[in-house]
Amino acid sequence: MHLYRKMKEVISFLQDELIVVKKSKQLISTQLSQKDSQLKKIELENKRLLEQCSLLMNQNKNLSHSYKEKIIKQEADISRLTILADYHSSRNQDLEYKKRKYLLIIIGEALVLTKKLLIMGNQKIRRVKIIHQIKTLLAEYESCFYKDNFQLDKDAKRILEEVDNYLNKWKNYYEGYIWNAKPVENRDINYIESILKELHYLSLYKRFEKYKERVVEVEVLFQILKDKRKIQRNYSFKKFCNEINFMDKHKHINFESFVISRVFPGKTYTFLKSFSNVHYDFKLLKTYGMYHLLYVYGSYKNNTFKVGVTKKNLNSRYLKAKEVYEKKFLSGDFQEITLIESFNALNLESYLKRKFKEYRHPLFNSTEWFLLQKPEVDYFINNEYQKDTEFMKILGYSLNK
């Protein structure tokens, strides 16, 4: 009886365990079914995504090909338009587009360096170097016009002169000078930026005029003048350059039709025709236009004469010479002997001083007063000087031929 009860309990326990196992199996089966369903959904989603990716890749491939074709077409259009712009520019004798682009690059670099000046603290020496770099860049901007026979536009020249004015003031300040000097300030940089933007605009769009005469660098001019035997074969190029620079800097010489006046120092550009039409003689050129009148005052009675030059103050020169004369002589017969107009008056005076060197007046401690007898006086009053080849060569020399 006890054994039977024991077995019944075991069987009941096993039955319960079996039920639990069945329920667990059923639960696992349900979970597996759910997971399988989820996996199928994921697979379907992945398949859908793969199809979308494939579609997008095909679209992207098509778009890339399309964009590539558009880019190629745009590049071809740009190239065609550039050629047309250059053709139009050359046909209308205007500056080519590619050269305008180079001008814009120069302006951009100059602006970057200008802004850099504002953030350099106390670096005075480095600032001066940057200012020099800006000047060099803008000198190249100028040269881009001259080397292709174009005039520097008046608005561009005005802007360059304004920029140069600021650069000179900054340079003076950081080199320790007080006169015409000021430090770099934010408002100045802003103003420079605004006028450089204006320069950018007109460099890109404005039409530029060409010089009517051929413009050449001084090196080319030197060689052409040598080939044409306008200057001697053994003439030094360095000497020639120094002479051209000297004449360009001296404003009494009307040299604008010979050498282009620059805003920023750079290569020297000259007008070939102007130099071809004159005999190059630096001795005559260097003082050309300094004085316009050669005068001879004096007294026939005392054989005393003064040779001199003036630009326009003829009356004051006469009164001063008369005053000096009357300190030596009591007679009041001092008068005008002859007057010759010439832009080479100073060279004429120098020639006469050499010619009559032996006749210098002993009462005057001067190279301008002479003691002349009738044969020498006739040189002036009877136009005998017209028979003097050397005198007439100087008198006849002109830059306006």
mmCIF file of C-alpha atoms in Angstrom:
data_model
loop_
_atom_site.group_PDB
_atom_site.id
_atom_site.type_symbol
_atom_site.label_atom_id
_atom_site.label_comp_id
_atom_site.label_asym_id
_atom_site.label_seq_id
_atom_site.Cartn_x
_atom_site.Cartn_y
_atom_site.Cartn_z
ATOM 1 C CA MET A 1 0.000 0.000 0.000
ATOM 2 C CA HIS A 2 2.825 2.320 0.837
ATOM 3 C CA LEU A 3 4.642 1.368 -2.366
ATOM 4 C CA TYR A 4 1.549 2.016 -4.452
ATOM 5 C CA ARG A 5 1.161 5.514 -3.021
ATOM 6 C CA LYS A 6 4.789 6.234 -3.648
ATOM 7 C CA MET A 7 4.588 5.167 -7.283
ATOM 8 C CA LYS A 8 1.421 7.209 -7.784
ATOM 9 C CA GLU A 9 3.192 10.319 -6.518
ATOM 10 C CA VAL A 10 6.121 9.686 -8.859
ATOM 11 C CA ILE A 11 3.797 9.171 -11.800
ATOM 12 C CA SER A 12 1.886 12.356 -10.898
ATOM 13 C CA PHE A 13 5.180 14.293 -10.658
ATOM 14 C CA LEU A 14 6.341 12.976 -14.027
ATOM 15 C CA GLN A 15 3.013 13.868 -15.568
ATOM 16 C CA ASP A 16 3.379 17.433 -14.255
ATOM 17 C CA GLU A 17 6.938 17.612 -15.599
ATOM 18 C CA LEU A 18 5.756 16.360 -18.959
ATOM 19 C CA ILE A 19 3.104 19.050 -19.059
ATOM 20 C CA VAL A 20 5.732 21.680 -18.227
ATOM 21 C CA VAL A 21 8.038 20.319 -20.921
ATOM 22 C CA LYS A 22 5.237 20.363 -23.463
ATOM 23 C CA LYS A 23 4.327 23.938 -22.530
ATOM 24 C CA SER A 24 7.995 24.957 -22.780
ATOM 25 C CA LYS A 25 8.289 23.221 -26.127
ATOM 26 C CA GLN A 26 5.157 24.931 -27.314
ATOM 27 C CA LEU A 27 6.495 28.305 -26.102
ATOM 28 C CA ILE A 28 9.840 27.762 -27.804
ATOM 29 C CA SER A 29 8.081 26.742 -30.986
ATOM 30 C CA THR A 30 5.961 29.889 -30.856
ATOM 31 C CA GLN A 31 9.054 32.022 -30.254
ATOM 32 C CA LEU A 32 10.899 30.321 -33.097
ATOM 33 C CA SER A 33 7.935 30.937 -35.358
ATOM 34 C CA GLN A 34 7.920 34.616 -34.374
ATOM 35 C CA LYS A 35 11.685 34.914 -34.886
ATOM 36 C CA ASP A 36 11.385 33.178 -38.227
ATOM 37 C CA SER A 37 8.649 35.613 -39.211
ATOM 38 C CA GLN A 38 10.810 38.553 -38.084
ATOM 39 C CA LEU A 39 13.781 37.151 -40.008
ATOM 40 C CA LYS A 40 11.705 36.884 -43.133
ATOM 41 C CA LYS A 41 10.568 40.472 -42.668
ATOM 42 C CA ILE A 42 14.222 41.542 -42.242
ATOM 43 C CA GLU A 43 15.210 39.603 -45.326
ATOM 44 C CA LEU A 44 12.406 41.243 -47.271
ATOM 45 C CA GLU A 45 13.466 44.668 -45.938
ATOM 46 C CA ASN A 46 17.083 43.972 -46.843
ATOM 47 C CA LYS A 47 16.046 42.877 -50.276
ATOM 48 C CA ARG A 48 13.980 46.053 -50.659
ATOM 49 C CA LEU A 49 16.906 48.172 -49.440
ATOM 50 C CA LEU A 50 19.271 46.393 -51.816
ATOM 51 C CA GLU A 51 16.915 47.096 -54.654
ATOM 52 C CA GLN A 52 16.733 50.767 -53.601
ATOM 53 C CA CYS A 53 20.544 50.933 -53.336
ATOM 54 C CA SER A 54 20.865 49.407 -56.761
ATOM 55 C CA LEU A 55 18.327 51.888 -58.109
ATOM 56 C CA LEU A 56 20.121 54.815 -56.416
ATOM 57 C CA MET A 57 23.461 53.605 -57.740
ATOM 58 C CA ASN A 58 22.045 53.485 -61.240
ATOM 59 C CA GLN A 59 20.520 56.938 -60.793
ATOM 60 C CA ASN A 60 23.797 58.242 -59.376
ATOM 61 C CA LYS A 61 25.661 56.721 -62.293
ATOM 62 C CA ASN A 62 23.270 58.370 -64.697
ATOM 63 C CA LEU A 63 23.484 61.685 -62.812
ATOM 64 C CA SER A 64 27.299 61.511 -62.688
ATOM 65 C CA HIS A 65 27.390 60.890 -66.386
ATOM 66 C CA SER A 66 24.889 63.699 -66.932
ATOM 67 C CA TYR A 67 26.786 66.123 -64.670
ATOM 68 C CA LYS A 68 30.048 65.111 -66.278
ATOM 69 C CA GLU A 69 28.573 65.875 -69.657
ATOM 70 C CA LYS A 70 27.270 69.216 -68.347
ATOM 71 C CA ILE A 71 30.678 70.074 -66.865
ATOM 72 C CA ILE A 72 32.405 69.145 -70.123
ATOM 73 C CA LYS A 73 29.864 71.246 -72.010
ATOM 74 C CA GLN A 74 30.328 74.178 -69.611
ATOM 75 C CA GLU A 75 34.104 73.951 -69.948
ATOM 76 C CA ALA A 76 33.705 73.917 -73.727
ATOM 77 C CA ASP A 77 31.379 76.935 -73.474
ATOM 78 C CA ILE A 78 33.819 78.787 -71.230
ATOM 79 C CA SER A 79 36.674 78.004 -73.608
ATOM 80 C CA ARG A 80 34.584 79.113 -76.586
ATOM 81 C CA LEU A 81 33.463 82.307 -74.828
ATOM 82 C CA THR A 82 37.046 83.041 -73.746
ATOM 83 C CA ILE A 83 38.216 82.677 -77.343
ATOM 84 C CA LEU A 84 35.340 84.897 -78.486
ATOM 85 C CA ALA A 85 36.131 87.454 -75.762
ATOM 86 C CA ASP A 86 39.803 87.468 -76.741
ATOM 87 C CA TYR A 87 38.875 87.729 -80.422
ATOM 88 C CA HIS A 88 36.439 90.547 -79.697
ATOM 89 C CA SER A 89 39.055 92.284 -77.540
ATOM 90 C CA SER A 90 41.771 91.958 -80.151
ATOM 91 C CA ARG A 91 39.428 93.017 -82.940
ATOM 92 C CA ASN A 92 38.425 96.077 -80.945
ATOM 93 C CA GLN A 93 42.015 96.588 -79.784
ATOM 94 C CA ASP A 94 41.034 95.951 -76.191
ATOM 95 C CA LEU A 95 42.884 94.096 -73.443
ATOM 96 C CA GLU A 96 42.527 90.307 -73.675
ATOM 97 C CA TYR A 97 40.413 88.459 -71.133
ATOM 98 C CA LYS A 98 43.269 86.249 -69.864
ATOM 99 C CA LYS A 99 45.354 89.362 -69.202
ATOM 100 C CA ARG A 100 42.454 90.922 -67.349
ATOM 101 C CA LYS A 101 42.307 87.786 -65.181
ATOM 102 C CA TYR A 102 46.003 88.236 -64.417
ATOM 103 C CA LEU A 103 45.304 91.829 -63.365
ATOM 104 C CA LEU A 104 42.628 90.541 -60.977
ATOM 105 C CA ILE A 105 45.108 88.079 -59.451
ATOM 106 C CA ILE A 106 47.561 90.930 -58.830
ATOM 107 C CA ILE A 107 44.848 93.071 -57.208
ATOM 108 C CA GLY A 108 43.796 90.143 -54.997
ATOM 109 C CA GLU A 109 47.370 89.506 -53.833
ATOM 110 C CA ALA A 110 47.893 93.210 -53.138
ATOM 111 C CA LEU A 111 44.704 93.311 -51.058
ATOM 112 C CA VAL A 112 45.753 90.258 -49.012
ATOM 113 C CA LEU A 113 49.132 91.857 -48.243
ATOM 114 C CA THR A 114 47.460 95.177 -47.394
ATOM 115 C CA LYS A 115 45.167 93.485 -44.845
ATOM 116 C CA LYS A 116 48.191 91.682 -43.423
ATOM 117 C CA LEU A 117 49.690 95.044 -42.437
ATOM 118 C CA LEU A 118 46.951 95.444 -39.849
ATOM 119 C CA ILE A 119 47.839 92.317 -37.834
ATOM 120 C CA MET A 120 51.620 92.580 -37.625
ATOM 121 C CA GLY A 121 51.903 94.165 -34.189
ATOM 122 C CA ASN A 122 55.224 95.963 -33.691
ATOM 123 C CA GLN A 123 57.040 94.356 -36.626
ATOM 124 C CA LYS A 124 58.140 97.613 -38.251
ATOM 125 C CA ILE A 125 60.852 96.223 -40.522
ATOM 126 C CA ARG A 126 58.604 93.426 -41.757
ATOM 127 C CA ARG A 127 55.823 95.939 -42.411
ATOM 128 C CA VAL A 128 58.160 97.995 -44.597
ATOM 129 C CA LYS A 129 59.037 94.828 -46.551
ATOM 130 C CA ILE A 130 55.343 94.040 -47.063
ATOM 131 C CA ILE A 131 54.745 97.609 -48.283
ATOM 132 C CA HIS A 132 57.585 97.149 -50.771
ATOM 133 C CA GLN A 133 55.979 93.890 -51.964
ATOM 134 C CA ILE A 134 52.659 95.682 -52.503
ATOM 135 C CA LYS A 135 54.405 98.388 -54.522
ATOM 136 C CA THR A 136 56.140 95.714 -56.616
ATOM 137 C CA LEU A 137 52.810 93.993 -57.310
ATOM 138 C CA LEU A 138 51.102 97.219 -58.363
ATOM 139 C CA ALA A 139 54.112 98.121 -60.516
ATOM 140 C CA GLU A 140 53.548 94.816 -62.322
ATOM 141 C CA TYR A 141 49.865 95.780 -62.683
ATOM 142 C CA GLU A 142 50.997 98.963 -64.450
ATOM 143 C CA SER A 143 53.497 97.158 -66.649
ATOM 144 C CA CYS A 144 50.763 94.806 -67.897
ATOM 145 C CA PHE A 145 49.288 97.779 -69.744
ATOM 146 C CA TYR A 146 52.489 99.292 -71.106
ATOM 147 C CA LYS A 147 54.011 96.047 -72.372
ATOM 148 C CA ASP A 148 50.960 95.563 -74.644
ATOM 149 C CA ASN A 149 50.905 99.207 -75.801
ATOM 150 C CA PHE A 150 47.858 100.119 -73.657
ATOM 151 C CA GLN A 151 47.374 103.353 -71.764
ATOM 152 C CA LEU A 152 46.851 103.142 -68.028
ATOM 153 C CA ASP A 153 43.212 104.138 -67.565
ATOM 154 C CA LYS A 154 42.779 107.503 -65.801
ATOM 155 C CA ASP A 155 40.527 105.954 -63.116
ATOM 156 C CA ALA A 156 42.996 103.116 -62.562
ATOM 157 C CA LYS A 157 45.820 105.665 -62.333
ATOM 158 C CA ARG A 158 43.857 107.701 -59.786
ATOM 159 C CA ILE A 159 43.340 104.598 -57.623
ATOM 160 C CA LEU A 160 47.000 103.581 -57.880
ATOM 161 C CA GLU A 161 48.080 107.103 -56.882
ATOM 162 C CA GLU A 162 45.774 106.987 -53.853
ATOM 163 C CA VAL A 163 47.137 103.599 -52.802
ATOM 164 C CA ASP A 164 50.703 104.827 -53.326
ATOM 165 C CA ASN A 165 49.995 107.859 -51.138
ATOM 166 C CA TYR A 166 48.889 105.606 -48.254
ATOM 167 C CA LEU A 167 51.789 103.199 -48.770
ATOM 168 C CA ASN A 168 54.313 106.059 -48.665
ATOM 169 C CA LYS A 169 52.821 107.441 -45.441
ATOM 170 C CA TRP A 170 52.898 103.995 -43.790
ATOM 171 C CA LYS A 171 56.440 103.365 -45.024
ATOM 172 C CA ASN A 172 57.638 106.712 -43.663
ATOM 173 C CA TYR A 173 56.021 106.022 -40.287
ATOM 174 C CA TYR A 174 57.542 102.564 -39.825
ATOM 175 C CA GLU A 175 60.939 103.813 -40.989
ATOM 176 C CA GLY A 176 60.847 106.369 -38.180
ATOM 177 C CA TYR A 177 59.984 109.534 -40.089
ATOM 178 C CA ILE A 178 57.478 112.105 -38.822
ATOM 179 C CA TRP A 179 56.708 114.163 -41.939
ATOM 180 C CA ASN A 180 54.047 112.714 -44.256
ATOM 181 C CA ALA A 181 53.781 109.642 -42.034
ATOM 182 C CA LYS A 182 51.005 107.731 -40.295
ATOM 183 C CA PRO A 183 50.473 104.212 -38.853
ATOM 184 C CA VAL A 184 48.280 101.563 -40.434
ATOM 185 C CA GLU A 185 44.694 101.929 -39.207
ATOM 186 C CA ASN A 186 41.602 99.811 -39.732
ATOM 187 C CA ARG A 187 39.633 102.575 -41.501
ATOM 188 C CA ASP A 188 42.529 103.096 -43.934
ATOM 189 C CA ILE A 189 42.621 99.395 -44.759
ATOM 190 C CA ASN A 190 38.859 99.425 -45.314
ATOM 191 C CA TYR A 191 39.210 102.367 -47.678
ATOM 192 C CA ILE A 192 42.065 100.699 -49.582
ATOM 193 C CA GLU A 193 39.918 97.568 -49.871
ATOM 194 C CA SER A 194 37.030 99.603 -51.309
ATOM 195 C CA ILE A 195 39.132 101.322 -53.988
ATOM 196 C CA LEU A 196 40.912 98.069 -54.879
ATOM 197 C CA LYS A 197 37.463 96.523 -55.411
ATOM 198 C CA GLU A 198 36.727 99.415 -57.741
ATOM 199 C CA LEU A 199 40.023 98.717 -59.503
ATOM 200 C CA HIS A 200 39.016 95.033 -59.713
ATOM 201 C CA TYR A 201 35.736 95.961 -61.395
ATOM 202 C CA LEU A 202 37.154 98.341 -63.981
ATOM 203 C CA SER A 203 40.085 95.965 -64.699
ATOM 204 C CA LEU A 204 37.568 93.282 -65.588
ATOM 205 C CA TYR A 205 34.984 95.281 -67.520
ATOM 206 C CA LYS A 206 36.338 98.617 -68.705
ATOM 207 C CA ARG A 207 37.657 99.119 -72.208
ATOM 208 C CA PHE A 208 41.226 100.390 -72.356
ATOM 209 C CA GLU A 209 42.737 102.602 -75.046
ATOM 210 C CA LYS A 210 45.945 101.863 -76.886
ATOM 211 C CA TYR A 211 48.793 104.288 -77.470
ATOM 212 C CA LYS A 212 49.001 105.479 -81.048
ATOM 213 C CA GLU A 213 52.791 105.109 -81.021
ATOM 214 C CA ARG A 214 54.678 101.897 -80.387
ATOM 215 C CA VAL A 215 55.759 101.452 -76.766
ATOM 216 C CA VAL A 216 58.997 99.571 -76.046
ATOM 217 C CA GLU A 217 61.074 98.770 -72.981
ATOM 218 C CA VAL A 218 64.248 100.772 -72.575
ATOM 219 C CA GLU A 219 66.346 97.678 -73.442
ATOM 220 C CA VAL A 220 64.579 97.345 -76.797
ATOM 221 C CA LEU A 221 64.881 101.093 -77.436
ATOM 222 C CA PHE A 222 68.612 100.976 -76.710
ATOM 223 C CA GLN A 223 69.158 98.190 -79.241
ATOM 224 C CA ILE A 224 67.010 99.845 -81.924
ATOM 225 C CA LEU A 225 68.841 103.171 -81.541
ATOM 226 C CA LYS A 226 72.128 101.312 -81.813
ATOM 227 C CA ASP A 227 71.003 99.467 -84.931
ATOM 228 C CA LYS A 228 69.861 102.755 -86.480
ATOM 229 C CA ARG A 229 73.153 104.356 -85.420
ATOM 230 C CA LYS A 230 71.352 106.972 -83.374
ATOM 231 C CA ILE A 231 73.850 106.225 -80.606
ATOM 232 C CA GLN A 232 77.405 104.927 -80.800
ATOM 233 C CA ARG A 233 78.077 101.195 -80.897
ATOM 234 C CA ASN A 234 80.220 101.336 -77.747
ATOM 235 C CA TYR A 235 77.563 103.247 -75.791
ATOM 236 C CA SER A 236 76.994 101.675 -72.360
ATOM 237 C CA PHE A 237 73.474 100.367 -71.659
ATOM 238 C CA LYS A 238 73.845 101.252 -67.971
ATOM 239 C CA LYS A 239 74.801 104.795 -68.907
ATOM 240 C CA PHE A 240 71.840 105.001 -71.311
ATOM 241 C CA CYS A 241 69.407 103.828 -68.591
ATOM 242 C CA ASN A 242 70.780 106.337 -66.088
ATOM 243 C CA GLU A 243 70.364 109.128 -68.627
ATOM 244 C CA ILE A 244 66.767 108.146 -69.431
ATOM 245 C CA ASN A 245 65.910 107.957 -65.703
ATOM 246 C CA PHE A 246 67.555 111.338 -65.099
ATOM 247 C CA MET A 247 65.525 113.026 -67.810
ATOM 248 C CA ASP A 248 62.324 111.330 -66.695
ATOM 249 C CA LYS A 249 62.730 112.631 -63.128
ATOM 250 C CA HIS A 250 63.516 116.234 -64.087
ATOM 251 C CA LYS A 251 60.210 117.926 -64.771
ATOM 252 C CA HIS A 252 61.706 120.879 -66.666
ATOM 253 C CA ILE A 253 62.183 118.491 -69.581
ATOM 254 C CA ASN A 254 59.008 117.956 -71.598
ATOM 255 C CA PHE A 255 59.634 114.221 -71.709
ATOM 256 C CA GLU A 256 56.059 112.902 -71.527
ATOM 257 C CA SER A 257 56.067 112.119 -75.234
ATOM 258 C CA PHE A 258 59.309 110.139 -74.830
ATOM 259 C CA VAL A 259 59.000 108.126 -71.602
ATOM 260 C CA ILE A 260 55.833 106.852 -69.891
ATOM 261 C CA SER A 261 55.454 108.422 -66.466
ATOM 262 C CA ARG A 262 54.775 105.640 -63.959
ATOM 263 C CA VAL A 263 52.931 105.666 -60.635
ATOM 264 C CA PHE A 264 55.017 102.850 -59.137
ATOM 265 C CA PRO A 265 58.716 102.344 -59.950
ATOM 266 C CA GLY A 266 59.251 99.551 -62.426
ATOM 267 C CA LYS A 267 60.468 98.862 -65.935
ATOM 268 C CA THR A 268 60.983 101.930 -68.095
ATOM 269 C CA TYR A 269 58.737 102.097 -71.163
ATOM 270 C CA THR A 270 59.422 104.539 -73.977
ATOM 271 C CA PHE A 271 57.824 105.794 -77.196
ATOM 272 C CA LEU A 272 59.923 104.538 -80.089
ATOM 273 C CA LYS A 273 58.731 107.109 -82.628
ATOM 274 C CA SER A 274 59.674 110.061 -80.422
ATOM 275 C CA PHE A 275 63.221 108.808 -79.964
ATOM 276 C CA SER A 276 63.505 107.902 -83.639
ATOM 277 C CA ASN A 277 62.673 111.474 -84.646
ATOM 278 C CA VAL A 278 65.437 113.166 -82.626
ATOM 279 C CA HIS A 279 69.192 112.943 -82.475
ATOM 280 C CA TYR A 280 70.006 111.433 -79.091
ATOM 281 C CA ASP A 281 72.493 113.712 -77.332
ATOM 282 C CA PHE A 282 72.362 113.614 -73.549
ATOM 283 C CA LYS A 283 74.428 116.785 -73.165
ATOM 284 C CA LEU A 284 71.712 118.686 -75.012
ATOM 285 C CA LEU A 285 68.807 116.746 -73.546
ATOM 286 C CA LYS A 286 69.675 116.934 -69.851
ATOM 287 C CA THR A 287 69.042 120.705 -69.580
ATOM 288 C CA TYR A 288 66.495 120.959 -72.380
ATOM 289 C CA GLY A 289 63.624 123.217 -71.309
ATOM 290 C CA MET A 290 65.293 124.366 -68.078
ATOM 291 C CA TYR A 291 65.607 127.910 -69.456
ATOM 292 C CA HIS A 292 63.895 129.459 -72.458
ATOM 293 C CA LEU A 293 65.790 132.732 -73.042
ATOM 294 C CA LEU A 294 69.442 133.541 -73.670
ATOM 295 C CA TYR A 295 70.246 137.219 -73.187
ATOM 296 C CA VAL A 296 73.264 139.435 -73.705
ATOM 297 C CA TYR A 297 73.308 142.797 -71.879
ATOM 298 C CA GLY A 298 76.112 145.280 -71.875
ATOM 299 C CA SER A 299 77.772 148.565 -72.717
ATOM 300 C CA TYR A 300 79.391 149.374 -76.074
ATOM 301 C CA LYS A 301 81.184 152.287 -74.471
ATOM 302 C CA ASN A 302 82.976 150.179 -71.873
ATOM 303 C CA ASN A 303 83.065 146.958 -73.964
ATOM 304 C CA THR A 304 81.478 145.168 -71.011
ATOM 305 C CA PHE A 305 78.883 142.453 -71.601
ATOM 306 C CA LYS A 306 76.982 139.897 -69.578
ATOM 307 C CA VAL A 307 75.710 136.570 -70.897
ATOM 308 C CA GLY A 308 72.932 134.804 -69.020
ATOM 309 C CA VAL A 309 69.717 132.763 -69.190
ATOM 310 C CA THR A 310 66.260 132.958 -67.690
ATOM 311 C CA LYS A 311 62.946 131.185 -67.962
ATOM 312 C CA LYS A 312 60.621 134.185 -67.804
ATOM 313 C CA ASN A 313 62.016 136.834 -65.401
ATOM 314 C CA LEU A 314 63.788 138.836 -68.098
ATOM 315 C CA ASN A 315 63.123 142.261 -66.584
ATOM 316 C CA SER A 316 64.384 141.301 -63.116
ATOM 317 C CA ARG A 317 67.535 139.780 -64.637
ATOM 318 C CA TYR A 318 68.167 142.998 -66.577
ATOM 319 C CA LEU A 319 67.720 145.216 -63.512
ATOM 320 C CA LYS A 320 70.004 143.013 -61.415
ATOM 321 C CA ALA A 321 72.710 142.966 -64.116
ATOM 322 C CA LYS A 322 72.384 146.751 -64.543
ATOM 323 C CA GLU A 323 72.809 147.223 -60.788
ATOM 324 C CA VAL A 324 75.994 145.123 -60.774
ATOM 325 C CA TYR A 325 77.328 146.988 -63.813
ATOM 326 C CA GLU A 326 76.697 150.442 -62.325
ATOM 327 C CA LYS A 327 78.662 149.519 -59.228
ATOM 328 C CA LYS A 328 81.713 149.246 -61.480
ATOM 329 C CA PHE A 329 80.944 151.985 -64.021
ATOM 330 C CA LEU A 330 79.298 155.385 -63.595
ATOM 331 C CA SER A 331 77.950 155.571 -67.165
ATOM 332 C CA GLY A 332 74.286 154.798 -67.732
ATOM 333 C CA ASP A 333 74.578 153.147 -71.134
ATOM 334 C CA PHE A 334 73.825 149.558 -70.037
ATOM 335 C CA GLN A 335 71.332 148.002 -72.489
ATOM 336 C CA GLU A 336 70.031 144.852 -74.119
ATOM 337 C CA ILE A 337 72.346 143.655 -76.873
ATOM 338 C CA THR A 338 70.557 140.546 -78.092
ATOM 339 C CA LEU A 339 67.899 138.075 -76.999
ATOM 340 C CA ILE A 340 67.562 134.508 -78.306
ATOM 341 C CA GLU A 341 64.661 132.183 -77.539
ATOM 342 C CA SER A 342 65.578 128.514 -77.201
ATOM 343 C CA PHE A 343 64.707 125.555 -74.983
ATOM 344 C CA ASN A 344 68.444 124.859 -75.054
ATOM 345 C CA ALA A 345 69.322 128.298 -73.684
ATOM 346 C CA LEU A 346 71.462 126.838 -70.892
ATOM 347 C CA ASN A 347 73.569 124.846 -73.368
ATOM 348 C CA LEU A 348 73.947 127.951 -75.516
ATOM 349 C CA GLU A 349 75.144 129.905 -72.486
ATOM 350 C CA SER A 350 77.636 127.164 -71.600
ATOM 351 C CA TYR A 351 78.940 127.171 -75.157
ATOM 352 C CA LEU A 352 79.403 130.961 -75.165
ATOM 353 C CA LYS A 353 81.182 130.849 -71.829
ATOM 354 C CA ARG A 354 83.641 128.338 -73.264
ATOM 355 C CA LYS A 355 83.995 130.279 -76.523
ATOM 356 C CA PHE A 356 84.784 133.589 -74.803
ATOM 357 C CA LYS A 357 86.610 132.156 -71.813
ATOM 358 C CA GLU A 358 89.725 134.181 -72.580
ATOM 359 C CA TYR A 359 87.666 137.406 -72.596
ATOM 360 C CA ARG A 360 86.359 137.226 -69.032
ATOM 361 C CA HIS A 361 86.157 140.674 -67.496
ATOM 362 C CA PRO A 362 88.877 141.296 -64.868
ATOM 363 C CA LEU A 363 86.608 143.618 -62.818
ATOM 364 C CA PHE A 364 83.961 140.933 -62.237
ATOM 365 C CA ASN A 365 84.572 137.752 -60.342
ATOM 366 C CA SER A 366 82.192 135.877 -62.596
ATOM 367 C CA THR A 367 82.093 133.575 -65.601
ATOM 368 C CA GLU A 368 79.182 135.591 -67.070
ATOM 369 C CA TRP A 369 80.868 138.987 -67.583
ATOM 370 C CA PHE A 370 83.146 139.585 -70.557
ATOM 371 C CA LEU A 371 85.390 142.319 -71.960
ATOM 372 C CA LEU A 372 84.698 142.176 -75.707
ATOM 373 C CA GLN A 373 86.005 144.204 -78.621
ATOM 374 C CA LYS A 374 84.116 144.998 -81.827
ATOM 375 C CA PRO A 375 84.881 141.698 -83.672
ATOM 376 C CA GLU A 376 83.521 139.699 -80.719
ATOM 377 C CA VAL A 377 80.541 142.044 -80.255
ATOM 378 C CA ASP A 378 79.655 141.634 -83.926
ATOM 379 C CA TYR A 379 79.115 137.954 -83.156
ATOM 380 C CA PHE A 380 75.927 139.013 -81.351
ATOM 381 C CA ILE A 381 74.735 142.236 -83.002
ATOM 382 C CA ASN A 382 75.242 141.276 -86.655
ATOM 383 C CA ASN A 383 73.997 137.692 -86.250
ATOM 384 C CA GLU A 384 77.495 136.359 -86.803
ATOM 385 C CA TYR A 385 76.531 133.505 -84.468
ATOM 386 C CA GLN A 386 74.440 132.101 -87.331
ATOM 387 C CA LYS A 387 77.700 131.224 -89.077
ATOM 388 C CA ASP A 388 78.886 129.309 -86.016
ATOM 389 C CA THR A 389 78.109 125.640 -86.765
ATOM 390 C CA GLU A 390 78.329 124.470 -83.158
ATOM 391 C CA PHE A 391 76.163 127.313 -81.865
ATOM 392 C CA MET A 392 73.503 126.682 -84.517
ATOM 393 C CA LYS A 393 73.566 122.953 -83.806
ATOM 394 C CA ILE A 394 72.639 123.667 -80.186
ATOM 395 C CA LEU A 395 70.146 126.381 -81.156
ATOM 396 C CA GLY A 396 68.426 124.136 -83.686
ATOM 397 C CA TYR A 397 68.136 121.128 -81.388
ATOM 398 C CA SER A 398 64.511 120.363 -80.546
ATOM 399 C CA LEU A 399 62.400 117.563 -79.113
ATOM 400 C CA ASN A 400 59.381 118.668 -81.140
ATOM 401 C CA LYS A 401 60.605 117.558 -84.545
#
